[in-house]
CSV table of C-alpha atoms in Angstrom, one decimal:
chain,number,residue,atom,x,y,z
A,1,UNK,CA,64.8,-123.4,25.1
A,2,UNK,CA,68.5,-123.0,26.1
A,3,UNK,CA,67.4,-122.0,29.7
A,4,UNK,CA,65.1,-125.1,30.0
A,5,UNK,CA,68.1,-127.3,29.1
A,6,UNK,CA,70.1,-125.5,31.8
A,7,UNK,CA,67.7,-126.3,34.3
A,8,UNK,CA,67.3,-129.7,33.4
A,9,UNK,CA,71.2,-130.4,33.6
A,10,UNK,CA,71.1,-128.6,37.1
A,11,UNK,CA,68.4,-131.1,38.1
A,12,UNK,CA,70.3,-134.0,36.6
A,13,UNK,CA,73.6,-132.9,38.5
A,14,UNK,CA,71.3,-132.8,41.9
A,15,UNK,CA,70.3,-136.5,41.0
A,16,UNK,CA,73.9,-137.5,40.5
A,17,UNK,CA,75.2,-136.1,43.7
A,18,UNK,CA,72.3,-137.9,45.7
A,19,UNK,CA,73.1,-141.0,43.9
A,20,UNK,CA,76.9,-140.6,44.9
A,21,UNK,CA,75.9,-140.1,48.5
A,22,UNK,CA,73.6,-143.1,48.3
A,23,UNK,CA,76.5,-145.2,46.9
A,24,UNK,CA,79.5,-144.0,49.0
A,25,UNK,CA,77.9,-142.4,52.0
A,26,UNK,CA,77.5,-145.9,53.8
A,27,UNK,CA,75.6,-146.1,56.8
A,28,UNK,CA,75.6,-142.5,57.4
A,29,UNK,CA,73.4,-141.8,54.4
A,30,UNK,CA,69.8,-141.5,55.1
A,31,UNK,CA,67.7,-142.4,51.8
A,32,UNK,CA,64.8,-140.5,53.0
A,33,UNK,CA,66.9,-137.3,53.0
A,34,UNK,CA,67.9,-138.1,49.6
A,35,UNK,CA,64.4,-138.6,48.5
A,36,UNK,CA,63.4,-135.2,50.0
A,37,UNK,CA,66.4,-133.3,48.4
A,38,UNK,CA,65.6,-134.9,45.0
A,39,UNK,CA,62.0,-133.9,45.5
A,40,UNK,CA,62.7,-130.4,46.3
A,41,UNK,CA,65.3,-130.0,43.5
A,42,UNK,CA,62.6,-131.3,41.1
A,43,UNK,CA,59.9,-129.0,42.3
A,44,UNK,CA,62.1,-126.1,42.2
A,45,UNK,CA,63.1,-126.9,38.6
A,46,UNK,CA,59.6,-127.2,37.6
A,47,UNK,CA,58.5,-124.0,39.1
A,48,UNK,CA,61.7,-122.2,37.6
A,49,UNK,CA,60.8,-123.7,34.0
A,50,UNK,CA,57.3,-122.4,34.4
A,51,UNK,CA,58.4,-119.0,35.4
A,52,UNK,CA,60.9,-118.9,32.5
A,53,UNK,CA,58.0,-119.8,30.0
A,54,UNK,CA,55.8,-117.0,31.1
A,55,UNK,CA,58.8,-114.5,30.9
A,56,UNK,CA,59.3,-115.7,27.3
A,57,UNK,CA,55.6,-115.5,26.5
A,58,UNK,CA,55.6,-112.0,27.9
A,59,UNK,CA,58.6,-111.1,25.8
A,60,UNK,CA,56.8,-112.4,22.6
A,61,UNK,CA,53.8,-110.1,23.4
A,62,UNK,CA,55.9,-107.1,24.0
A,63,UNK,CA,57.7,-107.7,20.7
A,64,UNK,CA,54.4,-108.1,18.9
A,65,UNK,CA,53.3,-104.9,20.5
A,66,UNK,CA,56.4,-103.1,19.5
A,67,UNK,CA,56.1,-104.3,16.1
A,68,UNK,CA,52.6,-103.1,15.6
A,69,UNK,CA,53.6,-99.7,17.0
A,70,UNK,CA,56.6,-99.6,14.5
A,71,UNK,CA,54.3,-100.4,11.5
A,72,UNK,CA,51.9,-97.5,12.8
A,73,UNK,CA,54.7,-95.0,13.0
A,74,UNK,CA,56.7,-95.9,9.7
A,75,UNK,CA,54.0,-96.7,7.1
A,76,UNK,CA,55.0,-99.1,4.2
A,77,UNK,CA,55.3,-96.8,0.9
A,78,UNK,CA,53.6,-97.9,-2.3
A,79,UNK,CA,55.8,-98.9,-5.3
A,80,UNK,CA,54.7,-95.8,-7.1
A,81,UNK,CA,53.7,-92.4,-5.9
A,82,UNK,CA,53.0,-89.7,-8.3
A,83,UNK,CA,55.6,-89.6,-10.9
A,84,UNK,CA,58.2,-91.6,-8.8
A,85,UNK,CA,58.6,-95.4,-8.4
A,86,UNK,CA,60.0,-96.4,-4.9
A,87,UNK,CA,61.7,-99.3,-3.3
A,88,UNK,CA,62.0,-99.5,0.4
A,89,UNK,CA,64.3,-101.6,2.8
A,90,UNK,CA,64.4,-101.3,6.5
A,91,UNK,CA,66.5,-103.5,9.0
A,92,UNK,CA,67.1,-103.5,12.6
A,93,UNK,CA,70.7,-104.1,13.9
A,94,UNK,CA,69.1,-106.3,16.7
A,95,UNK,CA,66.6,-108.7,15.9
A,96,UNK,CA,65.0,-108.3,19.2
A,97,UNK,CA,64.6,-104.5,18.7
A,98,UNK,CA,62.0,-103.7,16.2
A,99,UNK,CA,61.6,-100.3,17.7
A,100,UNK,CA,64.5,-97.9,16.7
A,101,UNK,CA,65.3,-94.2,15.5
A,102,UNK,CA,65.3,-94.6,11.6
A,103,UNK,CA,62.3,-93.0,10.0
A,104,UNK,CA,61.0,-92.7,6.4
A,105,UNK,CA,57.8,-91.6,4.6
A,106,UNK,CA,56.4,-89.9,1.5
A,107,UNK,CA,53.5,-88.0,0.0
A,108,UNK,CA,52.3,-86.1,-2.9
A,109,UNK,CA,52.4,-82.3,-2.6
A,110,UNK,CA,51.4,-79.5,-5.0
A,111,UNK,CA,55.1,-79.1,-6.0
A,112,UNK,CA,56.0,-82.9,-6.4
A,113,UNK,CA,56.4,-85.9,-4.4
A,114,UNK,CA,58.1,-85.3,-1.1
A,115,UNK,CA,60.2,-87.9,0.8
A,116,UNK,CA,61.7,-87.9,4.2
A,117,UNK,CA,64.4,-90.0,5.5
A,118,UNK,CA,66.0,-89.5,9.1
A,119,UNK,CA,67.6,-91.1,12.0
A,120,UNK,CA,67.1,-90.2,15.5
A,121,UNK,CA,70.1,-90.1,18.0
A,122,UNK,CA,70.0,-93.4,20.2
A,123,UNK,CA,68.0,-96.6,20.0
A,124,UNK,CA,65.0,-98.1,21.4
A,125,UNK,CA,61.9,-96.3,22.7
A,126,UNK,CA,63.4,-92.9,23.3
A,127,UNK,CA,64.7,-92.9,19.6
A,128,UNK,CA,61.4,-94.2,18.5
A,129,UNK,CA,59.5,-91.4,20.1
A,130,UNK,CA,61.7,-88.7,18.6
A,131,UNK,CA,61.0,-90.5,15.1
A,132,UNK,CA,57.3,-90.5,15.7
A,133,UNK,CA,57.2,-86.8,16.5
A,134,UNK,CA,59.2,-86.0,13.2
A,135,UNK,CA,57.0,-88.3,11.2
A,136,UNK,CA,53.9,-86.8,12.6
A,137,UNK,CA,55.0,-83.3,11.8
A,138,UNK,CA,56.0,-84.1,8.3
A,139,UNK,CA,52.6,-85.5,7.8
A,140,UNK,CA,51.0,-82.5,9.0
A,141,UNK,CA,53.2,-79.8,7.3
A,142,UNK,CA,54.7,-81.5,4.0
A,143,UNK,CA,51.9,-81.0,1.7
A,144,UNK,CA,51.2,-77.3,2.6
A,145,UNK,CA,54.8,-76.1,3.1
A,146,UNK,CA,56.0,-73.7,0.1
A,147,UNK,CA,59.5,-75.3,0.1
A,148,UNK,CA,61.7,-77.7,1.9
A,149,UNK,CA,63.6,-75.2,3.9
A,150,UNK,CA,60.3,-74.0,5.5
A,151,UNK,CA,59.2,-77.6,6.0
A,152,UNK,CA,62.6,-78.3,7.9
A,153,UNK,CA,61.8,-75.3,10.1
A,154,UNK,CA,58.5,-76.7,11.0
A,155,UNK,CA,59.9,-80.1,11.8
A,156,UNK,CA,62.5,-78.6,14.1
A,157,UNK,CA,59.9,-76.4,15.8
A,158,UNK,CA,57.6,-79.3,16.7
A,159,UNK,CA,60.5,-81.5,17.7
A,160,UNK,CA,62.2,-79.1,19.9
A,161,UNK,CA,59.8,-79.5,23.1
A,162,UNK,CA,60.5,-83.2,23.0
A,163,UNK,CA,64.3,-83.0,23.1
A,164,UNK,CA,66.6,-83.9,25.9
A,165,UNK,CA,70.1,-82.0,26.1
A,166,UNK,CA,72.0,-84.2,23.9
A,167,UNK,CA,69.1,-85.3,21.6
A,168,UNK,CA,69.0,-84.8,17.9
A,169,UNK,CA,67.5,-86.0,14.6
A,170,UNK,CA,69.2,-86.0,11.2
A,171,UNK,CA,67.0,-85.5,8.3
A,172,UNK,CA,67.0,-85.6,4.5
A,173,UNK,CA,63.9,-84.1,2.6
A,174,UNK,CA,63.7,-84.6,-1.1
A,175,UNK,CA,61.3,-83.2,-3.6
A,176,UNK,CA,60.9,-84.8,-6.9
A,177,UNK,CA,59.6,-82.8,-9.7
A,178,UNK,CA,59.9,-83.2,-13.6
A,179,UNK,CA,63.6,-83.5,-14.4
A,180,UNK,CA,64.9,-82.7,-11.1
A,181,UNK,CA,65.1,-83.3,-7.3
A,182,UNK,CA,65.4,-80.7,-4.7
A,183,UNK,CA,67.1,-81.5,-1.5
A,184,UNK,CA,67.3,-80.2,2.2
A,185,UNK,CA,70.0,-81.6,4.2
A,186,UNK,CA,70.0,-81.4,8.1
A,187,UNK,CA,73.1,-83.4,9.3
A,188,UNK,CA,72.2,-86.4,7.3
A,189,UNK,CA,74.3,-88.6,4.8
A,190,UNK,CA,74.3,-87.2,1.4
A,191,UNK,CA,72.0,-89.0,-1.2
A,192,UNK,CA,73.4,-90.7,-4.0
A,193,UNK,CA,72.4,-90.2,-7.7
A,194,UNK,CA,72.9,-93.4,-9.9
A,195,UNK,CA,73.5,-92.9,-13.5
A,196,UNK,CA,76.6,-93.1,-15.7
A,197,UNK,CA,78.6,-92.7,-12.4
A,198,UNK,CA,77.7,-92.6,-8.6
A,199,UNK,CA,77.5,-89.3,-7.2
A,200,UNK,CA,76.9,-88.1,-3.6
A,201,UNK,CA,74.6,-85.0,-3.7
A,202,UNK,CA,76.4,-83.0,-0.9
A,203,UNK,CA,74.4,-79.8,0.4
A,204,UNK,CA,75.5,-76.4,-0.6
A,205,UNK,CA,76.7,-75.8,3.0
A,206,UNK,CA,76.5,-78.1,6.0
A,207,UNK,CA,73.6,-77.9,8.3
A,208,UNK,CA,73.2,-79.3,12.0
A,209,UNK,CA,70.6,-81.8,12.5
A,210,UNK,CA,67.1,-81.1,13.9
A,211,UNK,CA,67.3,-79.8,17.3
A,212,UNK,CA,70.7,-78.5,17.0
A,213,UNK,CA,69.7,-75.3,15.2
A,214,UNK,CA,69.3,-76.3,11.6
A,215,UNK,CA,70.0,-73.7,8.9
A,216,UNK,CA,69.9,-75.7,5.6
A,217,UNK,CA,69.9,-74.5,2.1
A,218,UNK,CA,68.2,-76.2,-0.7
A,219,UNK,CA,70.1,-77.9,-3.7
A,220,UNK,CA,68.5,-78.7,-7.1
A,221,UNK,CA,70.1,-81.5,-9.0
A,222,UNK,CA,69.0,-82.9,-12.4
A,223,UNK,CA,67.4,-86.2,-12.3
A,224,UNK,CA,66.3,-87.9,-15.6
A,225,UNK,CA,64.0,-90.8,-16.3
A,226,UNK,CA,67.2,-93.1,-16.6
A,227,UNK,CA,68.4,-92.1,-13.2
A,228,UNK,CA,67.9,-93.0,-9.7
A,229,UNK,CA,68.2,-91.4,-6.3
A,230,UNK,CA,69.3,-93.6,-3.0
A,231,UNK,CA,68.3,-92.2,0.3
A,232,UNK,CA,69.7,-93.9,3.4
A,233,UNK,CA,70.7,-93.8,7.0
A,234,UNK,CA,74.4,-94.1,8.3
A,235,UNK,CA,73.6,-97.9,8.9
A,236,UNK,CA,74.9,-98.0,5.1
A,237,UNK,CA,77.7,-95.6,5.0
A,238,UNK,CA,79.2,-96.4,8.5
A,239,UNK,CA,78.9,-100.2,8.1
A,240,UNK,CA,82.4,-101.6,8.9
A,241,UNK,CA,84.2,-104.8,8.2
A,242,UNK,CA,86.4,-106.7,10.6
A,243,UNK,CA,89.3,-104.4,10.0
A,244,UNK,CA,87.2,-101.3,10.7
A,245,UNK,CA,87.0,-100.3,7.1
A,246,UNK,CA,83.6,-98.4,6.3
A,247,UNK,CA,81.4,-99.7,3.4
A,248,UNK,CA,82.7,-98.2,0.3
A,249,UNK,CA,80.2,-96.2,-1.9
A,250,UNK,CA,82.0,-97.2,-5.2
A,251,UNK,CA,81.4,-98.5,-8.6
A,252,UNK,CA,80.2,-101.8,-7.1
A,253,UNK,CA,77.6,-100.1,-5.5
A,254,UNK,CA,76.5,-98.0,-8.7
A,255,UNK,CA,76.5,-101.4,-10.5
A,256,UNK,CA,74.3,-102.9,-7.8
A,257,UNK,CA,71.7,-100.1,-8.1
A,258,UNK,CA,71.7,-100.0,-11.7
A,259,UNK,CA,70.0,-103.3,-12.0
A,260,UNK,CA,66.8,-103.7,-13.8
A,261,UNK,CA,63.9,-102.9,-11.7
A,262,UNK,CA,64.2,-101.3,-8.2
A,263,UNK,CA,62.9,-104.5,-6.6
A,264,UNK,CA,66.3,-106.3,-7.7
A,265,UNK,CA,68.7,-103.1,-7.2
A,266,UNK,CA,68.2,-103.1,-3.4
A,267,UNK,CA,68.9,-106.8,-2.8
A,268,UNK,CA,72.0,-106.7,-4.8
A,269,UNK,CA,73.1,-103.6,-2.6
A,270,UNK,CA,72.3,-105.7,0.5
A,271,UNK,CA,74.4,-108.4,-0.8
A,272,UNK,CA,77.4,-106.3,-1.1
A,273,UNK,CA,76.8,-104.8,2.6
A,274,UNK,CA,76.3,-108.3,3.9
A,275,UNK,CA,79.8,-109.5,2.2
A,276,UNK,CA,81.6,-106.6,3.6
A,277,UNK,CA,80.2,-106.0,7.2
A,278,UNK,CA,78.3,-109.2,8.1
A,279,UNK,CA,76.2,-108.5,11.2
A,280,UNK,CA,74.7,-104.9,11.3
A,281,UNK,CA,75.6,-102.7,14.2
A,282,UNK,CA,73.3,-99.9,13.3
A,283,UNK,CA,69.7,-99.7,11.9
A,284,UNK,CA,69.4,-99.4,8.3
A,285,UNK,CA,67.0,-97.6,6.0
A,286,UNK,CA,67.3,-97.5,2.2
A,287,UNK,CA,64.7,-95.7,-0.1
A,288,UNK,CA,65.6,-96.0,-3.8
A,289,UNK,CA,63.6,-93.7,-6.1
A,290,UNK,CA,63.3,-93.4,-9.9
A,291,UNK,CA,61.3,-90.8,-11.8
A,292,UNK,CA,58.8,-92.5,-14.3
A,293,UNK,CA,56.8,-91.0,-17.2
A,294,UNK,CA,53.1,-89.6,-16.4
A,295,UNK,CA,51.0,-90.5,-19.4
A,296,UNK,CA,48.3,-88.0,-18.5
A,297,UNK,CA,49.6,-84.5,-18.6
A,298,UNK,CA,47.0,-83.5,-16.2
A,299,UNK,CA,48.8,-85.4,-13.5
A,300,UNK,CA,52.1,-83.5,-14.1
A,301,UNK,CA,52.4,-80.7,-11.5
A,302,UNK,CA,55.1,-78.2,-12.4
A,303,UNK,CA,57.3,-76.9,-9.7
A,304,UNK,CA,58.5,-73.4,-9.2
A,305,UNK,CA,60.7,-72.0,-12.0
A,306,UNK,CA,64.2,-72.2,-11.6
A,307,UNK,CA,64.7,-68.4,-11.5
A,308,UNK,CA,62.0,-68.1,-8.8
A,309,UNK,CA,64.6,-69.4,-6.3
A,310,UNK,CA,67.7,-67.8,-7.5
A,311,UNK,CA,69.6,-71.0,-8.4
A,312,UNK,CA,70.8,-72.9,-11.7
A,313,UNK,CA,69.5,-76.4,-12.8
A,314,UNK,CA,72.3,-78.0,-14.6
A,315,UNK,CA,71.8,-81.4,-16.6
A,316,UNK,CA,72.1,-84.7,-14.7
A,317,UNK,CA,75.7,-85.9,-14.1
A,318,UNK,CA,77.0,-82.6,-14.6
A,319,UNK,CA,80.3,-82.1,-12.6
A,320,UNK,CA,79.9,-78.3,-12.3
A,321,UNK,CA,76.6,-78.1,-10.5
A,322,UNK,CA,76.0,-75.2,-8.4
A,323,UNK,CA,73.4,-74.7,-5.6
């Protein structure tokens, strides 16, 4: 619409120029020449407007195709999966760019509900391609992989042939079992446990992202029915205000995410984010999860015993948790 106004103004300017020549040109002004100039300018304007409309229509079609492709790659999650309630929010930094590098998915495995959240380096179709590869690998291997470390290795192996020299994908894998969550982090922001306080569940040791030789270790953390876990991409943690200050993950965030109902908690968090940063400069994915009671004991699938992995499970909100 703005472009059409521009061409109309240009056409109007040509008319004004012709009128001025007609008024002040005196005997030297040829009215036929003025009419030809005016007709040529009008015809050129109409052709340009039509071409502009065709281009805009083509962009709309491309946008629709991109939206369908993104929906096919990143599937919407149900509000409940197994013994876990879920709420998801995704947002693009650019309304015109629906295809990006953020990814998420979840499924039920024999050892519990498994969730993936990740972020491919870059933007646009190249990042979307890497995201699609990781998601496809997750859907192939997540149900059968014996543990999350093995799953991370399978994702890295399938991603490797598709990587350029500087490509990588950060990934956080979570497995929800009764009373706890198991985490494997490959270069991704640490998830937040929301309870009496807000805690970042950092990995036992840092690991590079997929594509850069990941070597993660699993962390186990208590997660009760009254607690929640937020998995997110760096569009949240690296959102900056006008002074360059990053979005603080503080008690305000804890209060927002503790709202009754997951469907109210994420909007509260987004209000805080918008107040701090305004326009997003990066894609954003939020997955908020909370364990729920499973009435039928037959639906409860126990995970491996704590001693099987040589780790200690401490109560939720413990400040002395060990990997």
